Amino acid sequence: MNADEWAQIHRCHDDGESIKGIAARLGMSRNTVRRALSLAAAPDDHRRCKGSVSDDADRRIREILLENPGISIAEISRALQWERSRTLLSRKVNAVRAELPSPSARSDTVPTGLPQPTTSFVGRRNELRELRRLFGDHRLVSVVGPGGIGKTRLSVQAATEFRRAFPDGVRFVEFAAVRNEGLLAQALCDCLALENRDTHDRSAEDAALAHLRNRRMLLVFDNCEHVIDGAADLVSRLMVEAAGVRVLVTSRENLAIPGEYVFHLAPLKTDDGVGSDAMELFSRRAEAVLSGFVLDDGNVDAVRRICERLDGLPLAIELACTRLTVLSVDDLGDLLDRRLSVLSVGSRDRTPRHRSLQATIEWSYELCSSTEKLLWNRVASFADGFDLDMVVDVCSDDALPASVVLDSLAALVAKSVLLRDGDGRHVRFRMLESIREFGWGKLTAAERLAMSTRLLDWCARLIIDCAEHWYGPDQLAKAARVQENRGNIRAALHSALDDPDDGRGRAAAEALGAGRFLWACGISVREHRLWLTQALELPDVPSIIKGRILGVLGLVQTLQGDRDAAGFTLHRAGVIAEREHDVMNRAFVTHTSGLRDYFAGDFDSARVNLDAAARGYTDNSGPSELLATLAIHRGMLLSSLPDTDAAAEVFGAVFAQTETVDEWWFHSYATYGLGLVALLTGDVDRAVDLADDALRAHRAFADPVGTTLMCDLLGWALAEQRGGLRAVVVLGAASSMWGSFGQQLYGSEHWNSLRSKAVDTLHAQVPDAEFDNAWARGAAMSTAELYDYVFGTPAAHDAHEAADDPSASLSPREREVADLVASGLSNREIAEKLVLSTRTVEGHVEHVLHKLCLRRRAEVAEALVDHAAG
C-alpha cells in the first residue's frame, strides 16, 4: 500500500463507502483497507514520481481541494506544513482552483430529467422516510404496485428530496416511451447527457456503465413493467459495475434480481380520520376544482366513504374530484357506490383496487363529450409528450375537426386526463400510463393501426422537414423538435419495422434516406446506424430509396472510422445511384468516398473525389447544406496537405456565408476550421479563442462529432499555450467521446499524429501522476459537464479566511453531518435524512469529533456556534 492508495482509501471511507466496497473498488484485501484506516498518516512512499518541491506542493494542494473544495488557505497551510510565503501559497491555491471544475457543476447544471409536477405532493411521508432508510442499506429498491397507486409521483418526490445525498446528482429515466428493450441503455445515455456516446463496437450500455463506474448518483427507472427483462439485465450490470450508484425502480412487477429490495407501495390510508392521507389528497384536489371547498363536519363522512370506496388509490381520487364541478360530495359518493357495484359484478377477475381504478377512469371517460372521448383515444398513440400542433396534425380528421381540438384538449386537461408541461413559451402534454392504456384499449385493431400510421407519417415529415431546413435560421428549432420527440420517433419507426405493409415501411425508409444529419439532432450515432441498417431489410422499398439509405449509412460509418464497412456500403450506394440515375445521391456518395479516403490518408484520391462531388453538386443545383458540408471537408483536406492559405479561404467563405443567413451548425464548423489553420500557422492564442467560439456556437446542438472535434482542437491549442492540466482534462474528455461513438479522430493516422504531438507536449508540462488524474477526470465527464468545465467560472473563494477556523478541516459531508448533529438529530435520523447507513453516519460523527478536538457530540453545536460568532 502506497501513499496514494492510503489517501484514496480514506477518501472513499469518508464518503461513506464500506470496507468491503472499498476493497472491491480498489482490488485489494479488506485487511489492507482496515490497516490503511488505522494509520493516521500516509506511509512513506518512495515510488512517487520525482519532481520539484513546487510540483509536489501543487499535487498535494490539488488532492486537498478535490477532497474539500471549500477549505481555507490557513488550513491548507497547516496540512502542508507550509514554511514559505503565504502570498505564494495563496497564488498556488488559486491557480489550482481555476483548473478544477466548479464543485456544483455536476449535480446542479446537468438536467435531472425529473418531471415537474403540476400539483402539490400530499402524504406519503412515512414512505419517504422508509425509502431514505432503505437506501442507507440497499443499492436497489423497486417500488412495486398497480397502476394509479402513485409510484411515479413518490419516486419523483424521493429523488427531489434525496438529491443532496448524492454528490453526482439524480437522473430520472422514463421507460414508458421505450418499446424496444434494445434501446433502454440508449435512453439512459440520453438522460445522462452522454448524447451519442456509443459506437458500432461499443454498446450504449457499456458507455453508460463507463460513465457511472466511479459516480455516486441516484438513478430512477420509471415504468419498467413492459420491458421488465431488459430493465433487469441493465440494472444487474449497474449493480455489479457501478458500486456508487443507487437505483430506484418503479414497476407493476419487481425485477427479480439479486440485491433487489421490493417496496410494495400501499394505497393511501383512509382509516386515520380527517388527517388521513387519502382525505388530505381529496381535500387538496377538491379545493383546486371547487374554490372554497373545505373539509368539515358536514362532508367529512361522505369524503371518507368516497376515499374508502376508491381503496385510497391517488389517481382514482384525483379523477373523482374533477366531478365536483357538477356534483356535491354526497352525490359523488352515491354515484360511485352504484358504478363500483355494477363493475364488480362484471369483472370478478380483477382485484378490488383494479376495479376501483378502472371504474373511476371509465366514469371519467363516460362523462367526456364524444369529441373528448375520441381525442383521448387518439392521443394515446403518442409514446411521449406532444403539443397542440402535433395533436392537430396526427389526430384531427372529419370525425374530429381541427377546430374542436383546442377546446377538447383543454377539457381533458381540466379533467386530469392530460397533464400539462412546459416553460410558458412551449407547452406540451402527457398522459399517465394507466390513462394512456385505457384510451388505447378503446380503439379497435384497425383504428390502432391507422393511428400508428398517422404518427409515423408525422414523424417522417418531421425528419424530412429538419433535413430540408438544415441550412438556415430555422435549423436549431428543427433539430430541437426532433430531439424532444425522440420517444415518438422511436415508437413510429419500431411500428413501421414491425408491420411495414401498406406503405408504412416505405414512409420510414424515405425519412431515413433523407435524414443525413439525424445523428446531430439527439438521435445517437449508434441508434441512427441501427435504424438505417434495419430499414435496408424492409420489403417493397424502391431501389432509389435504398440507395439513399446506403449513402447516409456510409457517412455514419465513415464518421465512426469503420472504413471497411463504409467502403462496402458506399460501393452498393454508388451502383444503385448509377442504375437509377440519382445524380444527387451519386454526388453525395462520391463526396463521402472522398471523406473516407481522406481519413484513410489517401489525400490524392480524396481530392479527386471531393472535386468530382463539387462538380456534381454544382451541375445539379445541389442543396446548400451539401455544398457547405463539402466546403468544410475540403478545408480539412487542404489544412492537411498542408495548404493553409487555401484552407483559410475555404473556411472563411463558409464562415461569412453562414453568418449572412443566420446559420449556426456549419458556422461552428467553419469557426473550428479557422482555428485549426491558426494553430497550424503558429497563432496559438487565436486558435484557442476560435476553438472556444466554435464550441459556444455548437453547444446548442446534440452533435458529438463536432463537439469532440472542437474539444480536441481546444486541447491541442491549450497545450501549445502551456495550458497544462486544463488541456489534459479537455483532451481526456475528447478521447472518451471519440471512443464512445467511433474510432479516435475517425481512425485517421494523420489526425492522430497531431493529437499525439499535443499529448507529448502536455506530458512535458505535467507530472505523470497529475496527468493521469486530470485525464481520468476529463474522461469521466458527460458532454454537458465538459461544457460546464470549459465555460464555467470556478466558485469564488476567500483567500484570507481566519487561520483558527476549526471547521475548515471538515469535508463537505462531515460539515453536513456536523450541522445535523448540532441541530439535535440522532445518528439514525441523520442516516435517514442523508440516505446513508447508520454505521456510515457513526463513522462521520467520529471524524467530526476528532477533527474538532471534541469528546462528546453535545459539544458540536457549541463549537460551530463559537466559530460563527467569531
mmCIF file of C-alpha atoms in Angstrom, residues 103-308:
data_model
loop_
_atom_site.group_PDB
_atom_site.id
_atom_site.type_symbol
_atom_site.label_atom_id
_atom_site.label_comp_id
_atom_site.label_asym_id
_atom_site.label_seq_id
_atom_site.Cartn_x
_atom_site.Cartn_y
_atom_site.Cartn_z
ATOM 1 C CA PRO A 103 -17.863 21.667 -7.272
ATOM 2 C CA SER A 104 -21.526 22.292 -8.019
ATOM 3 C CA ALA A 105 -21.306 21.794 -11.754
ATOM 4 C CA ARG A 106 -22.090 18.120 -11.975
ATOM 5 C CA SER A 107 -25.186 17.953 -9.763
ATOM 6 C CA ASP A 108 -26.710 21.368 -10.386
ATOM 7 C CA THR A 109 -26.144 22.266 -14.034
ATOM 8 C CA VAL A 110 -26.909 18.948 -15.710
ATOM 9 C CA PRO A 111 -30.651 18.378 -16.248
ATOM 10 C CA THR A 112 -32.041 15.651 -13.993
ATOM 11 C CA GLY A 113 -34.921 14.645 -16.250
ATOM 12 C CA LEU A 114 -37.251 14.855 -13.251
ATOM 13 C CA PRO A 115 -40.830 15.699 -14.292
ATOM 14 C CA GLN A 116 -42.154 18.946 -12.863
ATOM 15 C CA PRO A 117 -45.386 18.064 -11.017
ATOM 16 C CA THR A 118 -48.255 20.486 -11.520
ATOM 17 C CA THR A 119 -49.868 19.648 -8.182
ATOM 18 C CA SER A 120 -48.626 19.526 -4.599
ATOM 19 C CA PHE A 121 -47.296 16.340 -3.053
ATOM 20 C CA VAL A 122 -49.651 15.010 -0.395
ATOM 21 C CA GLY A 123 -48.947 12.437 2.304
ATOM 22 C CA ARG A 124 -46.530 9.527 1.899
ATOM 23 C CA ARG A 125 -44.133 10.965 4.495
ATOM 24 C CA ASN A 126 -43.733 7.549 6.137
ATOM 25 C CA GLU A 127 -42.964 6.018 2.748
ATOM 26 C CA LEU A 128 -40.350 8.682 2.039
ATOM 27 C CA ARG A 129 -38.692 8.078 5.392
ATOM 28 C CA GLU A 130 -38.670 4.357 4.725
ATOM 29 C CA LEU A 131 -37.078 4.864 1.304
ATOM 30 C CA ARG A 132 -34.377 7.027 2.901
ATOM 31 C CA ARG A 133 -33.669 4.252 5.376
ATOM 32 C CA LEU A 134 -33.659 1.569 2.709
ATOM 33 C CA PHE A 135 -31.167 3.425 0.538
ATOM 34 C CA GLY A 136 -28.809 3.536 3.502
ATOM 35 C CA ASP A 137 -28.526 -0.251 3.337
ATOM 36 C CA HIS A 138 -29.607 -1.214 -0.187
ATOM 37 C CA ARG A 139 -28.437 -0.076 -3.598
ATOM 38 C CA LEU A 140 -31.541 -1.207 -5.483
ATOM 39 C CA VAL A 141 -35.092 -0.538 -4.361
ATOM 40 C CA SER A 142 -38.094 -1.373 -6.553
ATOM 41 C CA VAL A 143 -41.329 0.453 -5.764
ATOM 42 C CA VAL A 144 -43.971 -2.007 -6.903
ATOM 43 C CA GLY A 145 -47.739 -1.573 -7.121
ATOM 44 C CA PRO A 146 -50.701 -1.396 -9.505
ATOM 45 C CA GLY A 147 -51.297 1.439 -11.941
ATOM 46 C CA GLY A 148 -52.592 4.636 -10.375
ATOM 47 C CA ILE A 149 -51.197 3.957 -6.902
ATOM 48 C CA GLY A 150 -48.652 6.787 -7.125
ATOM 49 C CA LYS A 151 -45.345 5.020 -7.825
ATOM 50 C CA THR A 152 -44.040 7.679 -10.207
ATOM 51 C CA ARG A 153 -45.153 10.594 -8.012
ATOM 52 C CA LEU A 154 -43.438 9.065 -4.980
ATOM 53 C CA SER A 155 -40.237 8.389 -6.911
ATOM 54 C CA VAL A 156 -40.120 11.972 -8.228
ATOM 55 C CA GLN A 157 -40.576 13.340 -4.718
ATOM 56 C CA ALA A 158 -37.974 10.957 -3.306
ATOM 57 C CA ALA A 159 -35.442 11.911 -5.974
ATOM 58 C CA THR A 160 -36.096 15.601 -5.346
ATOM 59 C CA GLU A 161 -35.634 15.283 -1.586
ATOM 60 C CA PHE A 162 -32.655 12.912 -1.780
ATOM 61 C CA ARG A 163 -30.612 14.972 -4.259
ATOM 62 C CA ARG A 164 -28.263 16.435 -1.665
ATOM 63 C CA ALA A 165 -27.273 12.951 -0.558
ATOM 64 C CA PHE A 166 -25.781 12.153 -3.975
ATOM 65 C CA PRO A 167 -22.775 14.291 -4.984
ATOM 66 C CA ASP A 168 -23.258 13.471 -8.671
ATOM 67 C CA GLY A 169 -26.984 14.160 -8.545
ATOM 68 C CA VAL A 170 -30.052 12.218 -9.599
ATOM 69 C CA ARG A 171 -31.343 11.259 -13.038
ATOM 70 C CA PHE A 172 -34.898 10.269 -13.920
ATOM 71 C CA VAL A 173 -35.193 7.867 -16.871
ATOM 72 C CA GLU A 174 -38.702 7.381 -18.293
ATOM 73 C CA PHE A 175 -39.085 3.960 -19.916
ATOM 74 C CA ALA A 176 -42.791 4.193 -20.805
ATOM 75 C CA ALA A 177 -41.964 5.564 -24.271
ATOM 76 C CA VAL A 178 -39.337 2.875 -24.982
ATOM 77 C CA ARG A 179 -40.971 -0.027 -26.815
ATOM 78 C CA ASN A 180 -37.741 -1.809 -27.746
ATOM 79 C CA GLU A 181 -35.679 -3.311 -24.921
ATOM 80 C CA GLY A 182 -32.573 -2.786 -27.020
ATOM 81 C CA LEU A 183 -32.964 0.987 -26.577
ATOM 82 C CA LEU A 184 -33.156 1.053 -22.767
ATOM 83 C CA ALA A 185 -29.440 1.747 -22.398
ATOM 84 C CA GLN A 186 -29.669 4.459 -25.050
ATOM 85 C CA ALA A 187 -32.478 6.124 -23.086
ATOM 86 C CA LEU A 188 -30.146 6.072 -20.069
ATOM 87 C CA CYS A 189 -27.337 7.628 -22.125
ATOM 88 C CA ASP A 190 -29.721 10.340 -23.308
ATOM 89 C CA CYS A 191 -30.674 11.176 -19.732
ATOM 90 C CA LEU A 192 -27.049 11.180 -18.586
ATOM 91 C CA ALA A 193 -26.312 13.798 -21.261
ATOM 92 C CA LEU A 194 -23.907 11.380 -22.885
ATOM 93 C CA GLU A 195 -25.920 12.067 -26.017
ATOM 94 C CA ASN A 196 -24.284 9.813 -28.610
ATOM 95 C CA ARG A 197 -21.648 8.019 -26.537
ATOM 96 C CA ASP A 198 -21.609 4.718 -28.324
ATOM 97 C CA THR A 199 -20.209 3.022 -31.377
ATOM 98 C CA HIS A 200 -20.554 0.040 -33.637
ATOM 99 C CA ASP A 201 -18.256 -1.986 -31.379
ATOM 100 C CA ARG A 202 -19.114 -0.441 -28.023
ATOM 101 C CA SER A 203 -22.707 -0.556 -26.872
ATOM 102 C CA ALA A 204 -24.683 2.252 -25.286
ATOM 103 C CA GLU A 205 -24.820 0.079 -22.171
ATOM 104 C CA ASP A 206 -21.018 -0.084 -21.991
ATOM 105 C CA ALA A 207 -20.799 3.693 -22.476
ATOM 106 C CA ALA A 208 -23.303 4.361 -19.689
ATOM 107 C CA LEU A 209 -21.524 1.979 -17.317
ATOM 108 C CA ALA A 210 -18.137 3.526 -18.069
ATOM 109 C CA HIS A 211 -19.581 6.930 -17.182
ATOM 110 C CA LEU A 212 -21.273 5.707 -13.983
ATOM 111 C CA ARG A 213 -18.497 3.456 -12.722
ATOM 112 C CA ASN A 214 -16.981 5.999 -10.315
ATOM 113 C CA ARG A 215 -20.069 8.122 -9.675
ATOM 114 C CA ARG A 216 -22.256 8.493 -6.616
ATOM 115 C CA MET A 217 -25.641 9.008 -8.169
ATOM 116 C CA LEU A 218 -29.304 8.043 -7.803
ATOM 117 C CA LEU A 219 -30.982 6.709 -10.948
ATOM 118 C CA VAL A 220 -34.768 6.461 -11.153
ATOM 119 C CA PHE A 221 -36.049 3.993 -13.765
ATOM 120 C CA ASP A 222 -39.761 4.683 -14.180
ATOM 121 C CA ASN A 223 -42.411 2.400 -15.729
ATOM 122 C CA CYS A 224 -40.353 -0.750 -16.291
ATOM 123 C CA GLU A 225 -43.121 -3.355 -16.414
ATOM 124 C CA HIS A 226 -43.388 -3.603 -20.223
ATOM 125 C CA VAL A 227 -39.604 -4.025 -20.633
ATOM 126 C CA ILE A 228 -39.007 -5.902 -17.397
ATOM 127 C CA ASP A 229 -36.432 -8.396 -18.718
ATOM 128 C CA GLY A 230 -34.309 -5.727 -20.412
ATOM 129 C CA ALA A 231 -34.529 -3.489 -17.348
ATOM 130 C CA ALA A 232 -33.464 -6.365 -15.099
ATOM 131 C CA ASP A 233 -30.410 -7.052 -17.279
ATOM 132 C CA LEU A 234 -29.405 -3.370 -17.323
ATOM 133 C CA VAL A 235 -29.830 -2.911 -13.574
ATOM 134 C CA SER A 236 -27.953 -6.155 -12.874
ATOM 135 C CA ARG A 237 -24.893 -4.791 -14.668
ATOM 136 C CA LEU A 238 -25.212 -1.480 -12.843
ATOM 137 C CA MET A 239 -25.218 -3.272 -9.503
ATOM 138 C CA VAL A 240 -22.023 -5.138 -10.390
ATOM 139 C CA GLU A 241 -20.051 -2.444 -12.209
ATOM 140 C CA ALA A 242 -21.130 0.880 -10.631
ATOM 141 C CA ALA A 243 -20.687 0.500 -6.896
ATOM 142 C CA GLY A 244 -21.549 4.116 -6.075
ATOM 143 C CA VAL A 245 -24.861 4.148 -7.955
ATOM 144 C CA ARG A 246 -28.210 3.527 -6.336
ATOM 145 C CA VAL A 247 -31.272 2.677 -8.410
ATOM 146 C CA LEU A 248 -34.936 3.338 -7.671
ATOM 147 C CA VAL A 249 -37.233 1.351 -9.955
ATOM 148 C CA THR A 250 -40.991 1.811 -10.386
ATOM 149 C CA SER A 251 -42.899 -1.071 -11.915
ATOM 150 C CA ARG A 252 -46.021 -3.172 -11.627
ATOM 151 C CA GLU A 253 -43.762 -6.169 -11.017
ATOM 152 C CA ASN A 254 -40.345 -6.496 -9.460
ATOM 153 C CA LEU A 255 -37.135 -7.193 -11.395
ATOM 154 C CA ALA A 256 -36.412 -10.444 -9.533
ATOM 155 C CA ILE A 257 -32.627 -9.989 -9.486
ATOM 156 C CA PRO A 258 -30.094 -10.378 -6.646
ATOM 157 C CA GLY A 259 -29.784 -7.387 -4.321
ATOM 158 C CA GLU A 260 -33.254 -6.018 -5.069
ATOM 159 C CA TYR A 261 -35.359 -4.776 -2.165
ATOM 160 C CA VAL A 262 -39.019 -4.827 -3.169
ATOM 161 C CA PHE A 263 -41.023 -1.981 -1.616
ATOM 162 C CA HIS A 264 -44.718 -2.732 -2.097
ATOM 163 C CA LEU A 265 -46.471 0.624 -2.229
ATOM 164 C CA ALA A 266 -49.769 0.566 -0.394
ATOM 165 C CA PRO A 267 -52.764 2.795 -1.178
ATOM 166 C CA LEU A 268 -53.169 5.995 0.799
ATOM 167 C CA LYS A 269 -54.531 5.409 4.276
ATOM 168 C CA THR A 270 -58.237 6.027 4.664
ATOM 169 C CA ASP A 271 -58.741 4.988 8.293
ATOM 170 C CA ASP A 272 -56.983 7.833 10.100
ATOM 171 C CA GLY A 273 -59.978 10.136 10.135
ATOM 172 C CA VAL A 274 -59.746 13.702 8.904
ATOM 173 C CA GLY A 275 -55.962 13.530 8.974
ATOM 174 C CA SER A 276 -55.654 10.542 6.649
ATOM 175 C CA ASP A 277 -53.519 10.934 3.550
ATOM 176 C CA ALA A 278 -56.400 9.933 1.290
ATOM 177 C CA MET A 279 -58.749 12.543 2.734
ATOM 178 C CA GLU A 280 -55.996 15.172 2.623
ATOM 179 C CA LEU A 281 -55.456 14.422 -1.071
ATOM 180 C CA PHE A 282 -59.204 14.632 -1.722
ATOM 181 C CA SER A 283 -59.394 17.956 0.102
ATOM 182 C CA ARG A 284 -56.463 19.480 -1.825
ATOM 183 C CA ARG A 285 -57.732 18.361 -5.222
ATOM 184 C CA ALA A 286 -61.318 19.328 -4.430
ATOM 185 C CA GLU A 287 -60.168 22.803 -3.418
ATOM 186 C CA ALA A 288 -58.357 23.159 -6.753
ATOM 187 C CA VAL A 289 -61.538 22.207 -8.630
ATOM 188 C CA LEU A 290 -64.082 23.927 -6.399
ATOM 189 C CA SER A 291 -62.887 27.215 -4.959
ATOM 190 C CA GLY A 292 -63.643 27.496 -1.275
ATOM 191 C CA PHE A 293 -64.038 23.775 -0.647
ATOM 192 C CA VAL A 294 -63.325 22.920 3.000
ATOM 193 C CA LEU A 295 -63.339 19.540 4.693
ATOM 194 C CA ASP A 296 -65.756 19.958 7.632
ATOM 195 C CA ASP A 297 -68.244 18.107 9.798
ATOM 196 C CA GLY A 298 -70.869 18.370 7.084
ATOM 197 C CA ASN A 299 -68.940 16.480 4.418
ATOM 198 C CA VAL A 300 -66.251 14.502 6.235
ATOM 199 C CA ASP A 301 -68.263 11.269 6.355
ATOM 200 C CA ALA A 302 -69.040 11.434 2.634
ATOM 201 C CA VAL A 303 -65.388 12.155 1.775
ATOM 202 C CA ARG A 304 -64.244 9.256 3.958
ATOM 203 C CA ARG A 305 -66.742 6.965 2.232
ATOM 204 C CA ILE A 306 -65.509 8.062 -1.215
ATOM 205 C CA CYS A 307 -61.859 7.509 -0.301
ATOM 206 C CA GLU A 308 -62.604 4.071 1.151
#
